[in-house]
PDB file of C-alpha atoms in Angstrom:
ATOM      1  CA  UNK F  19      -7.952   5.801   0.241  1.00  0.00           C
ATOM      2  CA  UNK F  20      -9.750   3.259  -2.317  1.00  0.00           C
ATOM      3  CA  UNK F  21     -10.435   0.345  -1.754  1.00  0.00           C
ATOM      4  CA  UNK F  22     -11.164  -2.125  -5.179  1.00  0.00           C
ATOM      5  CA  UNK F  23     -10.674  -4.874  -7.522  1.00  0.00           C
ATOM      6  CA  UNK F  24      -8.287  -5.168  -9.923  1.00  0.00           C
ATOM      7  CA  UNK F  25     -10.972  -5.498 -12.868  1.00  0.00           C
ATOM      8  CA  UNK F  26     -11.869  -1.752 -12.063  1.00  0.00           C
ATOM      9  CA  UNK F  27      -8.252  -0.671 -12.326  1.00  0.00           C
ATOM     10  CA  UNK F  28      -8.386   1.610 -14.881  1.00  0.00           C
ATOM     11  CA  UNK F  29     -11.099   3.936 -13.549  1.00  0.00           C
ATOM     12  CA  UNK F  30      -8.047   5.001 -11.640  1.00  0.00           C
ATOM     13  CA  UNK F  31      -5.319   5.626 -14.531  1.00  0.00           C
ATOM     14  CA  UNK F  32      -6.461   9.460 -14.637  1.00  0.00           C
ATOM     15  CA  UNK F  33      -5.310  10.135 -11.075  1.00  0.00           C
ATOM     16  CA  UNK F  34      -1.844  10.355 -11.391  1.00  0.00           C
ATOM     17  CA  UNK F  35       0.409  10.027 -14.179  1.00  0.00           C
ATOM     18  CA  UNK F  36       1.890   6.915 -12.790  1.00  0.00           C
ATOM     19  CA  UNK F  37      -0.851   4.542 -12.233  1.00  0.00           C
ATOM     20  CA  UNK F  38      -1.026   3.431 -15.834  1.00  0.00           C
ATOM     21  CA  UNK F  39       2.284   1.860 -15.850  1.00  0.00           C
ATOM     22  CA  UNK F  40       1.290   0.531 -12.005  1.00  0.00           C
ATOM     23  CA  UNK F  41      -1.864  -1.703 -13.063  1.00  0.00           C
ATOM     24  CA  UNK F  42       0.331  -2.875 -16.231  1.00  0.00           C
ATOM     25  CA  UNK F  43       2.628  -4.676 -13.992  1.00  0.00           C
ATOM     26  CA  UNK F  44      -0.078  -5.431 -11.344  1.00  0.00           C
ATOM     27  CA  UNK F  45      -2.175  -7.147 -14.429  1.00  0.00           C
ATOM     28  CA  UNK F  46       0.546  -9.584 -15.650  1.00  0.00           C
ATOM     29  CA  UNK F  47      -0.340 -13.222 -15.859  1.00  0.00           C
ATOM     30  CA  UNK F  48       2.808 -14.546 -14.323  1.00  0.00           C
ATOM     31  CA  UNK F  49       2.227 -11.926 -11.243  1.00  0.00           C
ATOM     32  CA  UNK F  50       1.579 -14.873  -8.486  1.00  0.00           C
ATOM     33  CA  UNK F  51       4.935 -16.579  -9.397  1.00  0.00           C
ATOM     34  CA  UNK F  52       7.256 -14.088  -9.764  1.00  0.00           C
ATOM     35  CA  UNK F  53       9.576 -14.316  -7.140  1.00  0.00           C
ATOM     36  CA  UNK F  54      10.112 -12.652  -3.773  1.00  0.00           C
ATOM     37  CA  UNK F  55      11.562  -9.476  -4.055  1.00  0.00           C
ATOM     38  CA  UNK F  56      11.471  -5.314  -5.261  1.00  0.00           C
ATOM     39  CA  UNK F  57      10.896  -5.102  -9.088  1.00  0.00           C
ATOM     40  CA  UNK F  58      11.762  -1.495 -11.040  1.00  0.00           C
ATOM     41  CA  UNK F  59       8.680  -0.236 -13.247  1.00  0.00           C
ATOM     42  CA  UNK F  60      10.139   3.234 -13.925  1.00  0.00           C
ATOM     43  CA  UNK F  61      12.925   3.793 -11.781  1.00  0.00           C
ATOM     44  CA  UNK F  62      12.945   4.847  -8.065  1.00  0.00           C
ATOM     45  CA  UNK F  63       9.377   6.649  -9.547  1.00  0.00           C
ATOM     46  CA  UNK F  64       7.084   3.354 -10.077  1.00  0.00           C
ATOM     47  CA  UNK F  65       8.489   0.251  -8.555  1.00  0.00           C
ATOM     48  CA  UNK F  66       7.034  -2.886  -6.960  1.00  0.00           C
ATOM     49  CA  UNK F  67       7.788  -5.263  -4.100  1.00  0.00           C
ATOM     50  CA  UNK F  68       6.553  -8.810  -3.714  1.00  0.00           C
ATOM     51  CA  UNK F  69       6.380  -9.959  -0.400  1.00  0.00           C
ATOM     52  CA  UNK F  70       4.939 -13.329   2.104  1.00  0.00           C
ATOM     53  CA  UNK F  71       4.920 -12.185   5.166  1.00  0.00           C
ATOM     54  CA  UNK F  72       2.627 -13.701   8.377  1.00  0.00           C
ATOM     55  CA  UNK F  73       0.336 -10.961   9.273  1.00  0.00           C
ATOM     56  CA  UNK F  74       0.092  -9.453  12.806  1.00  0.00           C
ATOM     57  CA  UNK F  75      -2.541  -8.836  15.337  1.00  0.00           C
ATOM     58  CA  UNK F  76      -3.565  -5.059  15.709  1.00  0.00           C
ATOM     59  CA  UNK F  77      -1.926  -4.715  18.994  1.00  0.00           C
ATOM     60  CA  UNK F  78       1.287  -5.081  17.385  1.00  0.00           C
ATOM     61  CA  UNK F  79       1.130  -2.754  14.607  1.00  0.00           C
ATOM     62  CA  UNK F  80       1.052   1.092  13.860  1.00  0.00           C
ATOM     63  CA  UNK F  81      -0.244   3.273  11.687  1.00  0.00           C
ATOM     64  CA  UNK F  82       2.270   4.677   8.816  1.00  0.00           C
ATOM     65  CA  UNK F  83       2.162   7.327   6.513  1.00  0.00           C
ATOM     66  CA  UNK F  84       4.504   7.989   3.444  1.00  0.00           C
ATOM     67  CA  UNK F  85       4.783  11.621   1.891  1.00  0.00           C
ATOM     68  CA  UNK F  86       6.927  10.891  -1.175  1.00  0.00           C
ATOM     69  CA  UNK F  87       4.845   7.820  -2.286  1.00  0.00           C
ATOM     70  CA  UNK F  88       1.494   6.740  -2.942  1.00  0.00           C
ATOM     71  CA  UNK F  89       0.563   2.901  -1.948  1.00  0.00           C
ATOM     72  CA  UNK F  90      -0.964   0.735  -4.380  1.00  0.00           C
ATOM     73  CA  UNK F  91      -1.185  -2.745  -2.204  1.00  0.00           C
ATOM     74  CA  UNK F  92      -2.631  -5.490  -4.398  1.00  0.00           C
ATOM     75  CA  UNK F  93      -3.624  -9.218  -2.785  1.00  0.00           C
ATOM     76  CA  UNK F  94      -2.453 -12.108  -3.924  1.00  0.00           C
ATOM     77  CA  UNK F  95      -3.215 -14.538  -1.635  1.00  0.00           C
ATOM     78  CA  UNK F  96      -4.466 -14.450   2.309  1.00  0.00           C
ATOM     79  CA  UNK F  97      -6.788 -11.344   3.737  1.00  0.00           C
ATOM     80  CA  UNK F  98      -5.215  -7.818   4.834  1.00  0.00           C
ATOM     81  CA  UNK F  99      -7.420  -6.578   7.129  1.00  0.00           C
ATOM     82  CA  UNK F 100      -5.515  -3.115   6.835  1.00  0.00           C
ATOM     83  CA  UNK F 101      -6.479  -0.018   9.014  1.00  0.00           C
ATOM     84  CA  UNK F 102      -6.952   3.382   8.073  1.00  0.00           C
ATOM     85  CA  UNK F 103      -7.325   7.003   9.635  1.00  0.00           C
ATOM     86  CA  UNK F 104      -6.718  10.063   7.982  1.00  0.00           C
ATOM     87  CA  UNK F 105      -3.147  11.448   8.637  1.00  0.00           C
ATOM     88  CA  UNK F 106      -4.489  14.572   9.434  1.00  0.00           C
ATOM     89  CA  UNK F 107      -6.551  13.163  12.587  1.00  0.00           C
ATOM     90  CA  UNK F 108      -3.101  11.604  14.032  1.00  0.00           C
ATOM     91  CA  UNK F 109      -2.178  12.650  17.342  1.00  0.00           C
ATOM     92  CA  UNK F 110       0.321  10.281  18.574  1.00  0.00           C
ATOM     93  CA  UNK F 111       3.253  10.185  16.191  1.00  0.00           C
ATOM     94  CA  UNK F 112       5.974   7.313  17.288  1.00  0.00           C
ATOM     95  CA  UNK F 113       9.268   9.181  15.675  1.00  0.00           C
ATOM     96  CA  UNK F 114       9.592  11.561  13.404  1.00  0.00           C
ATOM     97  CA  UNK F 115       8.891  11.671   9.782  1.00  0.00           C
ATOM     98  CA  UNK F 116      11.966   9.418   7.869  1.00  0.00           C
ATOM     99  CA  UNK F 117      12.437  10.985   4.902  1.00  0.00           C
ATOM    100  CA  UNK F 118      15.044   8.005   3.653  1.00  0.00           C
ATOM    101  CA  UNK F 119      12.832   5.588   4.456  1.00  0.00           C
ATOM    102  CA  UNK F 120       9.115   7.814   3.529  1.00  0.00           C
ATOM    103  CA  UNK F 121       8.000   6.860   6.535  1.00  0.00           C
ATOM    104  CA  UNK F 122       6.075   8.139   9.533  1.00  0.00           C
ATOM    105  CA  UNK F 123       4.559   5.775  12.278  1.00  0.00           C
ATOM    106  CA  UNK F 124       1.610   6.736  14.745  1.00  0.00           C
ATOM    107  CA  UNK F 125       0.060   5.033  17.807  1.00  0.00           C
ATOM    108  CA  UNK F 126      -3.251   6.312  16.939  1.00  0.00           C
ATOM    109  CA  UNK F 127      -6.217   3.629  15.936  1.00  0.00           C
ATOM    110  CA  UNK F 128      -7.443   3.278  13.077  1.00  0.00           C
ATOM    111  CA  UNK F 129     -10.889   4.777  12.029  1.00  0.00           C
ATOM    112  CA  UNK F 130     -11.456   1.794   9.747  1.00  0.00           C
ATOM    113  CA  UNK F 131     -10.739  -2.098   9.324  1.00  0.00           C
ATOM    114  CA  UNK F 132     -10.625  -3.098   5.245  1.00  0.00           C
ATOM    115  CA  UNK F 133     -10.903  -6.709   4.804  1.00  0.00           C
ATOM    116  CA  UNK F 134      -9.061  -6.855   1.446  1.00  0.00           C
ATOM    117  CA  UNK F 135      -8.696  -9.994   0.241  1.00  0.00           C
ATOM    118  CA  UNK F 136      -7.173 -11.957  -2.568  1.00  0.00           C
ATOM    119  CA  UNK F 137      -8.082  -9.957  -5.716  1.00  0.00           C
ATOM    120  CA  UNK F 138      -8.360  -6.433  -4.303  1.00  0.00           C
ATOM    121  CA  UNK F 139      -6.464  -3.836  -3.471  1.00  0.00           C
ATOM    122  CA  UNK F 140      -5.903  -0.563  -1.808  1.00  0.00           C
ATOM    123  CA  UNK F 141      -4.758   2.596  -2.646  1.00  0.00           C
ATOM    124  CA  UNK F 142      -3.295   4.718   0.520  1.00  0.00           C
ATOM    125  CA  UNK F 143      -2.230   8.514  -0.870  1.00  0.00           C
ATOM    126  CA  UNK F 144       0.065  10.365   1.351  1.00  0.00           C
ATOM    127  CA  UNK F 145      -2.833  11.773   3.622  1.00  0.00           C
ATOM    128  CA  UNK F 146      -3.547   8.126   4.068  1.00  0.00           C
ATOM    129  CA  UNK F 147      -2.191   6.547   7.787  1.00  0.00           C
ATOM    130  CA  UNK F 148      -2.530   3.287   7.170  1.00  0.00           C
ATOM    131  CA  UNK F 149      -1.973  -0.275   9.208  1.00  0.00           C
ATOM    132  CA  UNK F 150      -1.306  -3.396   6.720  1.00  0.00           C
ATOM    133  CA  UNK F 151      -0.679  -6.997   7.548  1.00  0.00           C
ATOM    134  CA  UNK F 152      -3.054  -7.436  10.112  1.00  0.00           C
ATOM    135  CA  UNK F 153      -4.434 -11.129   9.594  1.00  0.00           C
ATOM    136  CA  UNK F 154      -3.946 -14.274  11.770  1.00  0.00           C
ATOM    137  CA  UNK F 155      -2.235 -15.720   8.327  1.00  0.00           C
ATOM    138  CA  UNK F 156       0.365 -15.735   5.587  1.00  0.00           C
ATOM    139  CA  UNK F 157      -0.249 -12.336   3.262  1.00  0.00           C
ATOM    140  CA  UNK F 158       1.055 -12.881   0.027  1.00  0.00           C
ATOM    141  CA  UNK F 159       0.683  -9.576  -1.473  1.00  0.00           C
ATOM    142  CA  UNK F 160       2.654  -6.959  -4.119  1.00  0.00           C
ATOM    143  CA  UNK F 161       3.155  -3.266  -2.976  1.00  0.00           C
ATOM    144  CA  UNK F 162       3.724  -0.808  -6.205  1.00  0.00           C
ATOM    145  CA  UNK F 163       5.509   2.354  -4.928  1.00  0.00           C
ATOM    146  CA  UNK F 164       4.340   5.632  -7.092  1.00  0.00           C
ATOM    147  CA  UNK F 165       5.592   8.704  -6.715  1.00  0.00           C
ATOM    148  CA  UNK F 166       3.334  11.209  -5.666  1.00  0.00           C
ATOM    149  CA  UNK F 167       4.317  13.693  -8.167  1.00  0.00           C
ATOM    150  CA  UNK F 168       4.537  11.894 -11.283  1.00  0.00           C
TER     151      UNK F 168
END
């Protein structure tokens, strides 16, 4: 997990192959008013999704994990006070792994709160359980999708 802002993006290019073409889109001017909705970088490899959604309180959420994908969850607007454990430490898993969907969800808490606001983001690799959208308001955020192999 890293946690950062976007003006340090590309100490993070050399970790996988895809996080070049990531920070491109996540640097573009326009990036606040583009509208709601998934956006293709490079195929089903890189893509992004804009999204407002109200954030939740902690007791409503679980912990997720994704094995094909790596997270790169960039805030635009509003705080994500996002959770964190490592996968490995989760104990309580709520279904099994989804491979459609590359996802995984997990009753376990959190190790960690990260209050990442407007500006910075986090990166969540697949050993990364992690808890987003817990805030008491409106998250206006963009998700980039990399595969973990690329």
């Amino acid at each position: 997990m890293i946690l950062d802002v976007l003006e340090n993006a590309h100490r993070y290019c050399n970790l996988n192959k895809g996080f070049t073409k990531a920070f491109e889109f996540l640097l573009r001017s326009d990036l606040k008013e583009l509208p709601l909705g998934k956006y293709e970088i490079d195929g089903d490899r890189i893509y992004a999704m804009v999204s407002k959604e109200p954030g939740r309180k902690k007791e409503a959420a679980l912990l997720e994990t994704h094995e094909k994908y790596i997270d790169i969850q960039l805030i635009l607007a509003g705080t994500d006070t996002m959770g964190w454990k490592p996968k490995s430490l989760c104990k309580q898993p709520t279904q099994n792994y989804d491979q459609k969907s590359d996802i995984q969800f997990f009753a376990d808490k959190p190790d960690a709160w990260l209050a990442t606001e407007s500006g910075a983001f986090a990166i969540f690799f697949p050993e990364d359980a992690h808890m987003p959208l817990i805030s008491s308001e409106q998250i206006h955020k963009v998700v980039v999708k990399i595969t973990a192999t690329t």
